[in-house]
């Protein structure tokens, strides 16, 4: 799966998981109450619930960092053999008597050569944090400002960049204020953060105490252990949400300077209302412009934000005010060197790997955007490294194929992200000569680099790449495998976030995935998620759900639509023969079909064949294959008929 596609899939699957474990109604209720401004004093009971913990495990299991160990050396693989009951009991005990284990400090290299510190909690601590996140997020989403986009569900970098384009090109905000916060994640004030959480209506004292302990978890580094008195460790599951809580106050303060400023007598005229009764922003702004207020708007992605103004004077005043407010209100220092004001008519402003400015076209100001120089160099370095990996793995066909696939994923991921730049075609052409030379130098002699389409290509992902890029004249093949052309990329205009998209309302979820669970098996799926009678491992229970969804609730042999009491989850390779609880080894079948797989009595076999309708040739062939796997003789209808006489 491609990187961007994988991320989108995980976002959607987290919604599905809430449906599977019947948590979607709980989250909807929390969101609706938060919209009303209600206070929450008993959230621990929801966090502590079996369904919430099982959902937390499922959400984390498929994350990229699931196999990264904490200080105890354990990963999610070490939890797979635990029963659901045992895992739930373990996590519940942790929540009730919460004492976090130390966070393992690791360092990753940034594009500029500096090192970024990350904190890796233990696996159980991660599940606890995810359980808290699933309950706090709907409450916070109802209170967050609409123009913040980082680490929020169903929002993306493209939404943030699209909003910047709109303010600059359509709305006439040609001055941009950039204020850089020094080491934001490492300098968050704990006391201030807890007060902000309380202000959002999260007033469960037990939960706040738990979060405080989490923030104070010891950090284990090469130099020993230390207890932080400020900051939220990057790498923690809950840290992004906490960061948004801190800066949400900044968002609303900027908004209060203009668009959220109350205007007297505005509701007396119907001209300020839409047909549905909501406030008409356009007419509201007309009324605001009659005041002496300075127009400004903020667009924020995590700790990276921009404030748009219409005049240079407004920008100067706002830059000074923001720097002072951050220091006095949030105790956060700003970088004087990196903070600046940009006139988009004359210079570029950088944001999320994109730089943009305005230029004249037909008497109008139009956006012009590129990849930043840092982004180009970073992509060049990563792609060259991937080519080297493909070269080193030439002796093993499987390793080589995987290396080429990794390279292709990186190129496609780059295209999918940076195609929001209007001049992306020119930018990727800057990359092409260097990458092409490296490819010819490292691969041509040994790997049979060619432009000719091979007679046979590998299927699957390789075929996907070929179909997507076959029109490019720069398409290459290495030993029959497609190599995605770097310079074949078209601009795709980014879209602003739709206000109707919301994972915590039924209407909003319809926009995210048009087709919700089918009535034919929705209830069965919910029952499976809540099934407490099963004594198998947590991995088995989790993958059983995934397999049931994949086959749309039908038996994989008889094709019958299954009811809850009919469902059997069969291991294709039995445990005695080394079979595991992995997804690929599980099959969803009717209980009578499972009995058929093991049955030896001819009368019972005949009866079950009739009731399951497995006498058809294709079904019987599949059934016999599974019988052979468990050490049973295949069923021969002629022999069976003779035995019954």
Coordinates of C-alpha atoms in Angstrom, one line a residue:
X1 CA 0.0 0.0 0.0
X2 CA 1.3 3.4 -0.9
X3 CA 2.2 5.7 2.0
X4 CA -0.5 8.4 1.4
X5 CA -3.1 5.7 0.6
X6 CA -2.1 3.8 3.8
X7 CA -2.6 6.9 5.9
X8 CA -6.0 7.6 4.4
X9 CA -7.0 4.0 4.9
X10 CA -6.0 4.1 8.6
X11 CA -8.0 7.3 9.1
X12 CA -11.1 5.6 7.7
X13 CA -10.4 2.3 9.5
X14 CA -10.4 4.1 12.8
X15 CA -13.9 5.2 12.2
X16 CA -14.9 1.7 11.3
X17 CA -13.3 0.4 14.5
X18 CA -15.5 2.7 16.5
X19 CA -18.5 1.1 14.6
X20 CA -17.3 -2.4 15.2
X21 CA -17.0 -2.0 19.0
X22 CA -20.2 0.1 19.3
X23 CA -18.2 3.2 20.4
X24 CA -19.4 5.4 17.7
X25 CA -22.6 6.4 19.6
X26 CA -20.5 7.2 22.7
X27 CA -18.2 9.5 20.7
X28 CA -21.2 11.1 19.0
X29 CA -22.8 11.8 22.4
X30 CA -19.5 13.3 23.7
X31 CA -19.2 15.6 20.7
X32 CA -22.9 16.7 20.8
X33 CA -22.6 17.5 24.6
X34 CA -19.4 19.4 24.0
X35 CA -20.9 21.5 21.3
X36 CA -23.6 22.5 23.9
X37 CA -20.8 23.6 26.3
X38 CA -21.5 20.8 28.8
X39 CA -18.9 19.8 31.5
X40 CA -17.6 16.2 31.8
X41 CA -16.8 14.9 35.2
X42 CA -16.8 11.1 34.7
X43 CA -14.7 10.2 31.7
X44 CA -12.6 7.5 33.3
X45 CA -15.5 5.1 33.2
X46 CA -15.7 5.4 29.4
X47 CA -11.9 5.2 29.1
X48 CA -11.9 2.1 31.3
X49 CA -14.6 0.2 29.3
X50 CA -13.8 -3.0 27.5
X51 CA -15.0 -1.8 24.1
X52 CA -12.8 1.4 24.3
X53 CA -9.6 -0.6 25.2
X54 CA -10.2 -3.2 22.5
X55 CA -10.7 -0.3 20.0
X56 CA -7.4 1.3 21.2
X57 CA -5.5 -2.0 20.6
X58 CA -7.0 -2.3 17.1
X59 CA -6.2 1.4 16.2
X60 CA -2.6 1.1 17.4
X61 CA -1.8 -2.4 16.1
X62 CA -1.5 -1.4 12.4
X63 CA 0.4 1.9 13.1
X64 CA 3.9 2.3 11.6
X65 CA 5.4 2.4 15.1
X66 CA 3.6 -0.6 16.6
X67 CA 6.8 -2.7 16.4
X68 CA 9.0 0.0 18.1
X69 CA 9.8 -1.1 21.6
X70 CA 9.8 1.0 24.8
X71 CA 12.1 0.7 27.7
X72 CA 10.8 -2.7 28.5
X73 CA 11.7 -4.0 25.0
X74 CA 8.1 -5.2 24.3
X75 CA 6.2 -4.6 21.0
X76 CA 2.6 -5.3 20.0
X77 CA 3.8 -8.8 18.8
X78 CA 4.4 -9.6 22.5
X79 CA 0.7 -8.9 23.2
X80 CA -0.7 -11.1 20.4
X81 CA -0.9 -14.3 22.5
X82 CA -2.8 -12.7 25.3
X83 CA -6.5 -13.3 25.5
X84 CA -8.9 -10.4 25.2
X85 CA -9.8 -10.7 28.9
X86 CA -6.2 -10.7 30.0
X87 CA -5.2 -7.7 27.9
X88 CA -8.2 -5.7 29.0
X89 CA -7.6 -6.6 32.7
X90 CA -3.9 -5.5 32.3
X91 CA -4.8 -2.1 30.7
X92 CA -7.6 -1.5 33.2
X93 CA -5.3 -2.2 36.1
X94 CA -2.8 0.3 34.6
X95 CA -5.5 3.0 34.3
X96 CA -6.8 2.5 37.9
X97 CA -3.3 2.6 39.4
X98 CA -1.5 4.7 36.8
X99 CA 2.3 4.9 37.2
X100 CA 3.8 5.4 33.8
X101 CA 7.0 3.6 32.9
X102 CA 9.9 5.6 31.6
X103 CA 9.8 7.0 28.1
X104 CA 12.7 5.8 25.8
X105 CA 14.4 8.7 24.2
X106 CA 15.5 8.2 20.5
X107 CA 16.7 10.7 18.0
X108 CA 15.9 11.0 14.3
X109 CA 17.7 13.1 11.8
X110 CA 15.9 16.2 10.4
X111 CA 16.3 17.4 6.8
X112 CA 18.6 20.3 8.0
X113 CA 21.0 17.8 9.7
X114 CA 19.9 18.4 13.2
X115 CA 18.5 15.7 15.5
X116 CA 14.8 15.6 16.6
X117 CA 14.2 13.9 20.0
X118 CA 11.3 11.4 20.2
X119 CA 9.9 9.8 23.3
X120 CA 8.7 6.2 22.9
X121 CA 6.3 5.0 25.7
X122 CA 5.9 1.3 26.5
X123 CA 3.3 -0.7 24.6
X124 CA 0.8 -0.7 27.5
X125 CA 1.3 3.0 28.1
X126 CA 0.5 3.6 24.5
X127 CA -2.7 1.7 24.7
X128 CA -3.7 3.7 27.8
X129 CA -2.9 7.0 25.9
X130 CA -4.9 5.8 22.9
X131 CA -7.8 4.9 25.2
X132 CA -7.8 8.5 26.6
X133 CA -7.4 10.0 23.1
X134 CA -10.5 8.2 21.8
X135 CA -12.6 9.8 24.5
X136 CA -11.0 13.3 24.6
X137 CA -10.8 13.9 20.9
X138 CA -14.6 14.2 20.2
X139 CA -14.9 16.6 23.1
X140 CA -12.0 18.7 21.9
X141 CA -13.0 18.7 18.3
X142 CA -16.3 20.4 19.2
X143 CA -14.3 23.3 20.8
X144 CA -11.3 23.6 18.4
X145 CA -11.1 26.5 16.0
X146 CA -12.0 25.6 12.4
X147 CA -8.8 27.0 10.7
X148 CA -6.4 24.6 12.5
X149 CA -5.5 21.5 10.6
X150 CA -2.6 19.6 12.2
X151 CA -3.2 16.2 13.9
X152 CA -7.0 16.5 13.5
X153 CA -9.3 13.9 12.0
X154 CA -10.2 14.3 8.3
X155 CA -8.0 17.4 7.9
X156 CA -4.7 17.5 6.0
X157 CA -1.8 19.7 4.9
X158 CA -3.6 20.2 1.6
X159 CA -6.6 21.7 3.4
X160 CA -4.2 24.1 5.2
X161 CA -2.4 25.1 2.0
X162 CA -5.7 25.6 0.2
X163 CA -6.9 28.0 2.9
X164 CA -3.6 30.0 2.5
X165 CA -4.2 30.2 -1.3
X166 CA -7.7 31.4 -0.7
X167 CA -6.8 34.2 1.7
X168 CA -3.9 35.4 -0.5
X169 CA -5.5 35.1 -4.0
X170 CA -9.3 35.5 -3.5
X171 CA -9.6 37.6 -0.3
X172 CA -6.8 40.0 -0.8
X173 CA -4.6 39.3 2.2
X174 CA -1.1 40.0 0.8
X175 CA 0.9 40.2 4.0
X176 CA 1.8 37.1 6.0
X177 CA 3.1 37.1 9.6
X178 CA 5.3 34.1 10.5
X179 CA 6.1 33.6 14.2
X180 CA 8.4 30.7 15.0
X181 CA 8.0 29.1 18.5
X182 CA 11.3 27.9 20.0
X183 CA 11.1 24.2 20.7
X184 CA 7.3 24.2 21.2
X185 CA 6.9 20.5 22.2
X186 CA 9.7 20.7 24.7
X187 CA 8.5 23.9 26.4
X188 CA 4.7 23.4 27.0
X189 CA 3.9 24.6 30.5
X190 CA 2.2 21.7 32.3
X191 CA 0.2 23.8 34.7
X192 CA -1.2 26.0 31.9
X193 CA -2.0 22.9 29.8
X194 CA -4.0 21.3 32.6
X195 CA -6.0 24.6 33.1
X196 CA -6.7 24.7 29.3
X197 CA -8.0 21.1 29.5
X198 CA -10.3 22.1 32.4
X199 CA -11.5 25.1 30.4
X200 CA -12.6 22.8 27.5
X201 CA -15.0 21.1 29.9
X202 CA -12.9 18.1 30.8
X203 CA -13.2 18.3 34.5
X204 CA -12.7 14.7 35.6
X205 CA -10.1 15.1 38.4
X206 CA -9.0 11.5 38.2
X207 CA -8.3 11.9 34.4
X208 CA -6.5 15.1 34.9
X209 CA -4.3 13.5 37.6
X210 CA -3.6 10.7 35.1
X211 CA -2.6 13.1 32.3
X212 CA -0.3 15.0 34.8
X213 CA 1.5 11.7 35.7
X214 CA 1.8 11.0 32.0
X215 CA 3.4 14.4 31.3
X216 CA 5.9 13.8 34.2
X217 CA 6.9 10.3 33.1
X218 CA 10.7 9.8 33.4
X219 CA 12.7 10.1 30.2
X220 CA 15.4 7.4 29.7
X221 CA 18.4 8.7 27.7
X222 CA 22.0 7.7 27.2
X223 CA 22.9 10.0 30.1
X224 CA 20.4 8.3 32.5
X225 CA 16.9 9.2 33.6
X226 CA 15.3 12.6 34.1
X227 CA 11.9 13.9 35.1
X228 CA 10.6 16.7 32.8
X229 CA 9.0 19.7 34.4
X230 CA 7.6 21.0 31.0
X231 CA 6.9 19.8 27.5
X232 CA 5.0 17.0 25.8
X233 CA 7.3 14.2 24.4
X234 CA 7.0 13.9 20.6
X235 CA 6.2 10.2 19.9
X236 CA 3.5 9.9 22.5
X237 CA 0.1 9.0 21.3
X238 CA -1.6 11.8 23.2
X239 CA 1.0 14.5 22.6
X240 CA -0.5 15.9 19.3
X241 CA -3.9 16.4 20.9
X242 CA -2.3 18.1 23.9
X243 CA -0.3 20.4 21.6
X244 CA -3.6 21.4 19.8
X245 CA -5.2 22.1 23.1
X246 CA -2.3 24.5 24.0
X247 CA -2.5 26.4 20.7
X248 CA -6.2 26.4 20.4
X249 CA -6.3 29.4 22.7
X250 CA -4.0 31.2 20.3
X251 CA -6.4 30.4 17.4
X252 CA -9.4 31.8 19.2
X253 CA -7.5 34.9 20.4
X254 CA -6.6 35.7 16.7
X255 CA -10.1 35.0 15.7
X256 CA -11.4 37.3 18.4
X257 CA -9.5 40.2 16.9
X258 CA -11.7 40.2 13.8
X259 CA -14.1 37.4 12.6
X260 CA -15.3 36.5 16.1
X261 CA -15.6 40.0 17.4
X262 CA -19.2 40.6 18.5
X263 CA -21.1 43.3 16.4
X264 CA -23.9 45.2 18.0
X265 CA -27.4 44.8 16.5
X266 CA -26.2 42.4 13.8
X267 CA -29.0 39.9 14.4
X268 CA -31.8 42.5 14.0
X269 CA -31.6 42.3 10.2
X270 CA -32.4 39.2 8.2
X271 CA -29.7 40.2 5.7
X272 CA -27.1 38.8 8.1
X273 CA -28.7 35.3 8.2
X274 CA -28.6 32.4 5.7
X275 CA -31.8 30.7 4.7
X276 CA -31.1 27.9 7.3
X277 CA -30.9 30.5 10.1
X278 CA -27.1 30.5 10.4
X279 CA -25.0 33.7 10.4
X280 CA -23.9 34.8 7.0
X281 CA -20.2 35.4 7.3
X282 CA -20.0 37.6 4.1
X283 CA -22.5 40.0 5.4
X284 CA -20.9 39.9 8.9
X285 CA -17.6 40.9 7.4
X286 CA -19.3 43.9 5.6
X287 CA -20.5 45.1 9.0
X288 CA -17.1 44.5 10.6
X289 CA -15.3 46.5 7.9
X290 CA -17.4 49.5 9.0
X291 CA -15.5 49.4 12.3
X292 CA -11.8 50.3 13.0
X293 CA -10.8 46.6 13.5
X294 CA -7.8 45.2 11.6
X295 CA -8.7 42.3 9.4
X296 CA -6.6 39.1 10.1
X297 CA -6.9 35.4 9.8
X298 CA -4.8 32.5 11.2
X299 CA -4.0 29.2 9.4
X300 CA -2.3 26.7 11.7
X301 CA -0.8 23.3 11.3
X302 CA 0.5 22.0 14.6
X303 CA 3.0 24.6 15.9
X304 CA 3.5 26.1 12.4
X305 CA 1.1 28.9 11.7
X306 CA 0.6 32.0 9.5
X307 CA -1.5 35.1 10.1
X308 CA -2.8 36.9 7.0
X309 CA -3.2 40.7 7.0
X310 CA -4.2 43.3 4.4
X311 CA -1.7 46.0 5.2
X312 CA 1.9 46.1 6.3
X313 CA 1.0 48.3 9.3
X314 CA -1.5 45.7 10.5
X315 CA 1.1 42.9 10.0
X316 CA 3.7 44.8 12.1
X317 CA 1.3 45.4 15.0
X318 CA 0.0 41.8 14.9
X319 CA 3.5 40.3 14.9
X320 CA 4.4 42.2 18.0
X321 CA 1.1 41.3 19.6
X322 CA 1.4 37.6 18.9
X323 CA 4.9 37.4 20.2
X324 CA 4.0 39.2 23.4
X325 CA 0.8 37.1 23.8
X326 CA 2.7 33.8 23.4
X327 CA 5.2 34.8 26.1
X328 CA 2.7 36.3 28.6
X329 CA -0.1 33.8 28.1
X330 CA 1.5 30.5 27.2
X331 CA 5.1 31.1 28.5
X332 CA 6.5 30.3 25.0
X333 CA 9.5 32.0 23.5
X334 CA 9.7 33.0 19.9
X335 CA 12.6 33.1 17.5
X336 CA 13.4 36.7 16.4
X337 CA 15.5 35.4 13.5
X338 CA 12.9 33.1 12.0
X339 CA 9.8 35.3 12.7
X340 CA 9.1 37.7 9.9
X341 CA 6.6 39.5 7.7
X342 CA 6.4 38.6 4.0
X343 CA 4.8 40.7 1.2
X344 CA 3.4 38.0 -1.1
X345 CA 3.6 40.4 -4.0
X346 CA 7.4 40.5 -3.9
X347 CA 8.5 37.4 -2.0
X348 CA 7.7 33.8 -1.2
X349 CA 6.3 32.5 2.1
X350 CA 7.1 28.9 3.1
X351 CA 4.5 26.6 4.6
X352 CA 4.5 22.7 5.0
X353 CA 7.2 22.2 2.3
X354 CA 5.6 24.6 -0.1
X355 CA 6.6 28.2 -0.9
X356 CA 4.0 30.5 -2.5
X357 CA 3.7 34.1 -3.7
X358 CA 1.4 36.3 -5.9
X359 CA 2.0 37.5 -9.4
X360 CA 0.0 39.6 -11.8
X361 CA -2.0 37.8 -14.5
X362 CA -4.7 39.6 -16.6
X363 CA -5.0 42.4 -14.0
X364 CA -5.5 39.9 -11.1
X365 CA -3.2 38.5 -8.4
X366 CA -2.7 34.8 -8.9
X367 CA -1.0 32.2 -6.7
X368 CA 2.4 30.8 -7.8
X369 CA 3.8 28.0 -5.7
X370 CA 6.8 25.6 -5.7
X371 CA 8.4 22.9 -3.6
X372 CA 10.8 24.6 -1.2
X373 CA 14.6 24.1 -1.8
X374 CA 14.8 22.1 1.4
X375 CA 12.0 19.8 0.1
X376 CA 13.7 19.2 -3.2
X377 CA 17.1 18.4 -1.6
X378 CA 15.4 16.1 0.9
X379 CA 13.5 14.2 -1.8
X380 CA 16.7 13.9 -3.9
X381 CA 18.6 12.5 -1.0
X382 CA 15.9 9.9 -0.1
X383 CA 15.4 8.8 -3.7
X384 CA 19.2 8.3 -4.3
X385 CA 19.4 6.2 -1.1
X386 CA 16.5 4.1 -2.3
X387 CA 18.2 3.5 -5.7
X388 CA 21.4 2.4 -3.9
X389 CA 19.3 -0.1 -1.9
X390 CA 17.9 -1.5 -5.1
X391 CA 21.4 -1.9 -6.5
X392 CA 22.7 -3.7 -3.4
X393 CA 19.8 -6.2 -3.4
X394 CA 20.3 -7.2 -7.1
X395 CA 21.4 -10.7 -6.2
X396 CA 18.1 -11.6 -4.6
X397 CA 15.0 -11.2 -6.8
X398 CA 12.6 -10.8 -3.9
X399 CA 14.8 -8.3 -2.2
X400 CA 15.3 -6.4 -5.4
X401 CA 11.6 -6.3 -6.1
X402 CA 10.8 -5.0 -2.6
X403 CA 13.5 -2.3 -3.0
X404 CA 12.0 -1.1 -6.3
X405 CA 8.5 -1.1 -4.8
X406 CA 9.9 1.0 -1.9
X407 CA 11.4 3.5 -4.4
X408 CA 8.2 3.7 -6.4
X409 CA 6.1 4.3 -3.2
X410 CA 8.4 7.2 -2.3
X411 CA 8.1 8.8 -5.8
X412 CA 4.3 8.4 -5.8
X413 CA 4.1 9.7 -2.2
X414 CA 6.1 12.7 -3.3
X415 CA 3.8 13.3 -6.2
X416 CA 0.7 13.0 -4.2
X417 CA 1.9 15.4 -1.5
X418 CA 3.6 18.1 -3.6
X419 CA 1.1 18.2 -6.5
X420 CA -0.6 21.0 -4.6
X421 CA 2.2 23.3 -5.8
X422 CA 1.2 25.1 -9.0
X423 CA 4.7 24.7 -10.5
X424 CA 5.2 21.1 -9.4
X425 CA 6.1 20.1 -13.0
X426 CA 9.1 22.5 -13.1
X427 CA 10.1 21.3 -9.6
X428 CA 10.2 17.6 -10.4
X429 CA 12.1 18.3 -13.6
X430 CA 14.8 19.8 -11.4
X431 CA 15.0 16.4 -9.7
X432 CA 15.0 14.3 -12.8
X433 CA 18.6 14.8 -14.2
X434 CA 20.3 13.9 -10.9
X435 CA 18.0 10.9 -10.2
X436 CA 18.4 9.7 -13.8
X437 CA 22.2 9.9 -13.7
X438 CA 22.2 8.0 -10.4
X439 CA 19.9 5.3 -11.8
X440 CA 21.9 4.9 -15.0
X441 CA 25.2 4.7 -13.1
X442 CA 24.0 2.4 -10.3
X443 CA 21.6 0.1 -12.2
X444 CA 22.2 0.1 -15.9
X445 CA 25.1 -2.4 -16.1
X446 CA 23.9 -4.9 -13.5
X447 CA 20.2 -4.5 -13.6
X448 CA 19.2 -4.3 -17.2
X449 CA 17.7 -0.9 -17.1
X450 CA 15.5 -0.4 -20.2
X451 CA 12.8 1.7 -21.8
X452 CA 11.2 -1.3 -23.5
X453 CA 8.0 -2.7 -22.0
X454 CA 8.7 -6.3 -21.0
X455 CA 6.5 -9.1 -22.2
X456 CA 5.8 -10.2 -18.7
X457 CA 5.4 -7.9 -15.7
X458 CA 4.8 -8.8 -12.1
X459 CA 1.2 -8.3 -11.0
X460 CA -0.1 -6.5 -8.0
X461 CA 1.5 -3.2 -7.1
X462 CA 3.9 -3.4 -10.1
X463 CA 0.9 -3.5 -12.4
X464 CA -0.7 -0.5 -10.5
X465 CA 2.4 1.6 -11.1
X466 CA 2.5 0.7 -14.8
X467 CA -1.2 1.6 -15.4
X468 CA -0.7 4.9 -13.6
X469 CA 2.4 6.0 -15.4
X470 CA 2.4 4.1 -18.7
X471 CA 1.9 7.4 -20.8
X472 CA 5.2 8.8 -19.6
X473 CA 8.1 8.8 -22.0
X474 CA 10.4 8.5 -18.9
X475 CA 9.1 5.1 -17.8
X476 CA 11.8 2.6 -17.1
X477 CA 12.0 -1.1 -16.3
X478 CA 14.6 -2.9 -14.2
X479 CA 14.5 -6.7 -14.8
X480 CA 10.9 -6.4 -15.9
X481 CA 9.9 -4.3 -12.9
X482 CA 8.3 -0.8 -13.4
X483 CA 10.4 2.2 -12.2
X484 CA 8.1 5.2 -11.6
X485 CA 9.3 8.3 -13.5
X486 CA 10.2 11.2 -11.1
X487 CA 9.3 14.0 -13.5
X488 CA 5.8 12.8 -14.4
X489 CA 3.6 14.8 -12.1
X490 CA 0.6 17.2 -12.7
X491 CA -0.7 19.9 -10.5
X492 CA -3.8 19.1 -8.5
X493 CA -5.5 22.1 -6.9
X494 CA -5.9 21.5 -3.1
X495 CA -9.3 21.8 -1.6
X496 CA -10.4 23.6 1.5
X497 CA -11.8 21.5 4.4
X498 CA -15.5 20.9 4.0
X499 CA -17.5 21.9 7.1
X500 CA -19.9 19.1 6.5
X501 CA -17.2 16.4 7.0
X502 CA -17.2 15.3 10.6
X503 CA -16.4 11.9 11.9
X504 CA -18.4 12.5 15.1
X505 CA -21.8 13.1 13.5
X506 CA -23.8 10.6 11.3
X507 CA -24.1 13.1 8.5
X508 CA -20.4 13.9 8.6
X509 CA -19.4 10.3 8.4
X510 CA -21.6 9.9 5.3
X511 CA -19.3 12.3 3.6
X512 CA -16.2 10.4 4.7
X513 CA -17.4 7.0 3.5
X514 CA -20.5 7.1 1.4
X515 CA -21.4 3.5 2.2
X516 CA -21.7 2.6 5.8
X517 CA -22.0 -0.9 7.2
X518 CA -24.5 -3.0 5.2
X519 CA -27.6 -4.0 7.1
X520 CA -27.0 -7.6 6.1
X521 CA -24.1 -8.0 8.5
X522 CA -23.7 -4.7 10.5
X523 CA -25.4 -6.2 13.6
X524 CA -23.4 -9.4 13.4
X525 CA -20.2 -7.4 13.2
X526 CA -21.2 -5.4 16.3
X527 CA -22.0 -8.7 18.1
X528 CA -18.6 -10.1 17.2
X529 CA -16.9 -7.0 18.5
X530 CA -18.7 -7.4 21.8
X531 CA -18.4 -11.2 22.0
X532 CA -17.1 -12.0 25.5
X533 CA -17.4 -15.8 25.2
X534 CA -14.3 -16.3 23.0
X535 CA -11.1 -17.3 24.8
X536 CA -8.7 -16.9 22.0
X537 CA -5.8 -14.4 21.8
X538 CA -6.4 -10.7 21.3
X539 CA -4.7 -11.0 17.8
X540 CA -7.2 -13.8 16.8
X541 CA -10.2 -11.7 18.0
X542 CA -9.0 -8.6 16.2
X543 CA -8.2 -10.3 12.9
X544 CA -11.5 -12.2 13.1
X545 CA -13.3 -8.9 12.8
X546 CA -11.0 -7.7 9.9
X547 CA -11.6 -11.0 8.1
X548 CA -15.4 -10.8 8.6
X549 CA -15.4 -7.3 7.0
X550 CA -13.2 -8.4 4.1
X551 CA -15.6 -11.2 3.1
X552 CA -18.7 -9.0 3.8
X553 CA -20.1 -11.4 6.4
X554 CA -20.3 -14.4 4.0
X555 CA -19.0 -17.9 4.4
X556 CA -15.8 -18.3 2.3
X557 CA -16.9 -21.7 1.0
X558 CA -20.7 -21.8 0.9
X559 CA -21.1 -18.1 0.3
X560 CA -24.0 -18.0 2.8
X561 CA -24.8 -14.7 4.6
X562 CA -23.8 -15.5 8.2
X563 CA -25.7 -14.8 11.4
X564 CA -23.9 -14.3 14.6
X565 CA -24.5 -17.9 15.8
X566 CA -23.3 -19.3 12.5
X567 CA -19.9 -17.6 12.5
X568 CA -16.8 -19.8 12.8
X569 CA -13.2 -18.5 12.4
X570 CA -11.1 -21.3 11.0
X571 CA -7.3 -21.5 10.9
X572 CA -6.3 -22.5 7.4
X573 CA -3.1 -24.0 8.7
X574 CA -3.9 -25.6 12.2
X575 CA -2.0 -24.6 15.3
X576 CA -0.5 -28.1 15.6
X577 CA 1.1 -27.6 12.2
X578 CA 2.6 -24.1 13.1
X579 CA -0.5 -22.1 12.1
X580 CA -0.7 -18.6 13.6
X581 CA -3.5 -16.1 14.4
X582 CA -2.4 -13.8 11.7
X583 CA -5.0 -12.3 9.3
X584 CA -3.7 -14.3 6.3
X585 CA -4.2 -17.6 8.2
X586 CA -7.8 -17.0 9.2
X587 CA -11.0 -17.9 7.3
X588 CA -14.6 -16.9 8.1
X589 CA -17.0 -19.9 7.5
X590 CA -20.3 -21.3 8.6
X591 CA -20.1 -23.5 11.7
X592 CA -21.5 -26.5 9.7
X593 CA -18.8 -26.0 7.1
X594 CA -16.1 -26.1 9.7
X595 CA -17.6 -29.3 11.0
X596 CA -17.5 -30.6 7.4
X597 CA -13.7 -29.9 7.3
X598 CA -13.1 -32.2 10.2
X599 CA -15.9 -34.8 9.9
X600 CA -15.2 -38.4 9.1
X601 CA -18.6 -40.1 9.5
X602 CA -20.2 -40.5 6.0
X603 CA -23.8 -40.0 7.1
X604 CA -23.0 -36.8 8.8
X605 CA -20.9 -35.6 5.8
X606 CA -23.9 -36.3 3.5
X607 CA -26.2 -34.4 5.8
X608 CA -23.9 -31.4 6.1
X609 CA -23.2 -31.3 2.3
X610 CA -27.0 -31.0 1.8
X611 CA -27.5 -28.3 4.4
X612 CA -24.5 -26.2 3.4
X613 CA -25.0 -26.7 -0.3
X614 CA -21.3 -27.5 -0.8
X615 CA -21.9 -30.3 -3.4
X616 CA -21.2 -27.8 -6.2
X617 CA -17.8 -28.6 -7.9
X618 CA -16.0 -25.3 -7.0
X619 CA -17.2 -25.3 -3.4
X620 CA -16.3 -29.0 -2.9
X621 CA -12.8 -28.5 -4.4
X622 CA -12.2 -25.7 -2.0
X623 CA -13.6 -27.7 0.9
X624 CA -11.3 -30.7 0.1
X625 CA -8.3 -28.5 0.0
X626 CA -9.0 -27.4 3.5
X627 CA -9.7 -31.0 4.6
X628 CA -6.3 -32.0 3.4
X629 CA -4.7 -29.2 5.4
X630 CA -6.1 -30.6 8.6
X631 CA -5.2 -34.2 7.8
X632 CA -8.6 -35.5 6.5
X633 CA -9.4 -37.4 3.3
X634 CA -11.0 -35.4 0.5
X635 CA -14.7 -36.0 -0.1
X636 CA -15.5 -37.9 -3.3
X637 CA -19.2 -37.8 -4.1
X638 CA -19.2 -41.1 -6.0
X639 CA -17.4 -42.9 -3.2
X640 CA -19.6 -41.2 -0.7
X641 CA -22.8 -42.4 -2.5
X642 CA -21.5 -45.9 -2.6
X643 CA -20.7 -45.9 1.1
X644 CA -24.2 -44.9 2.0
X645 CA -25.8 -47.8 0.1

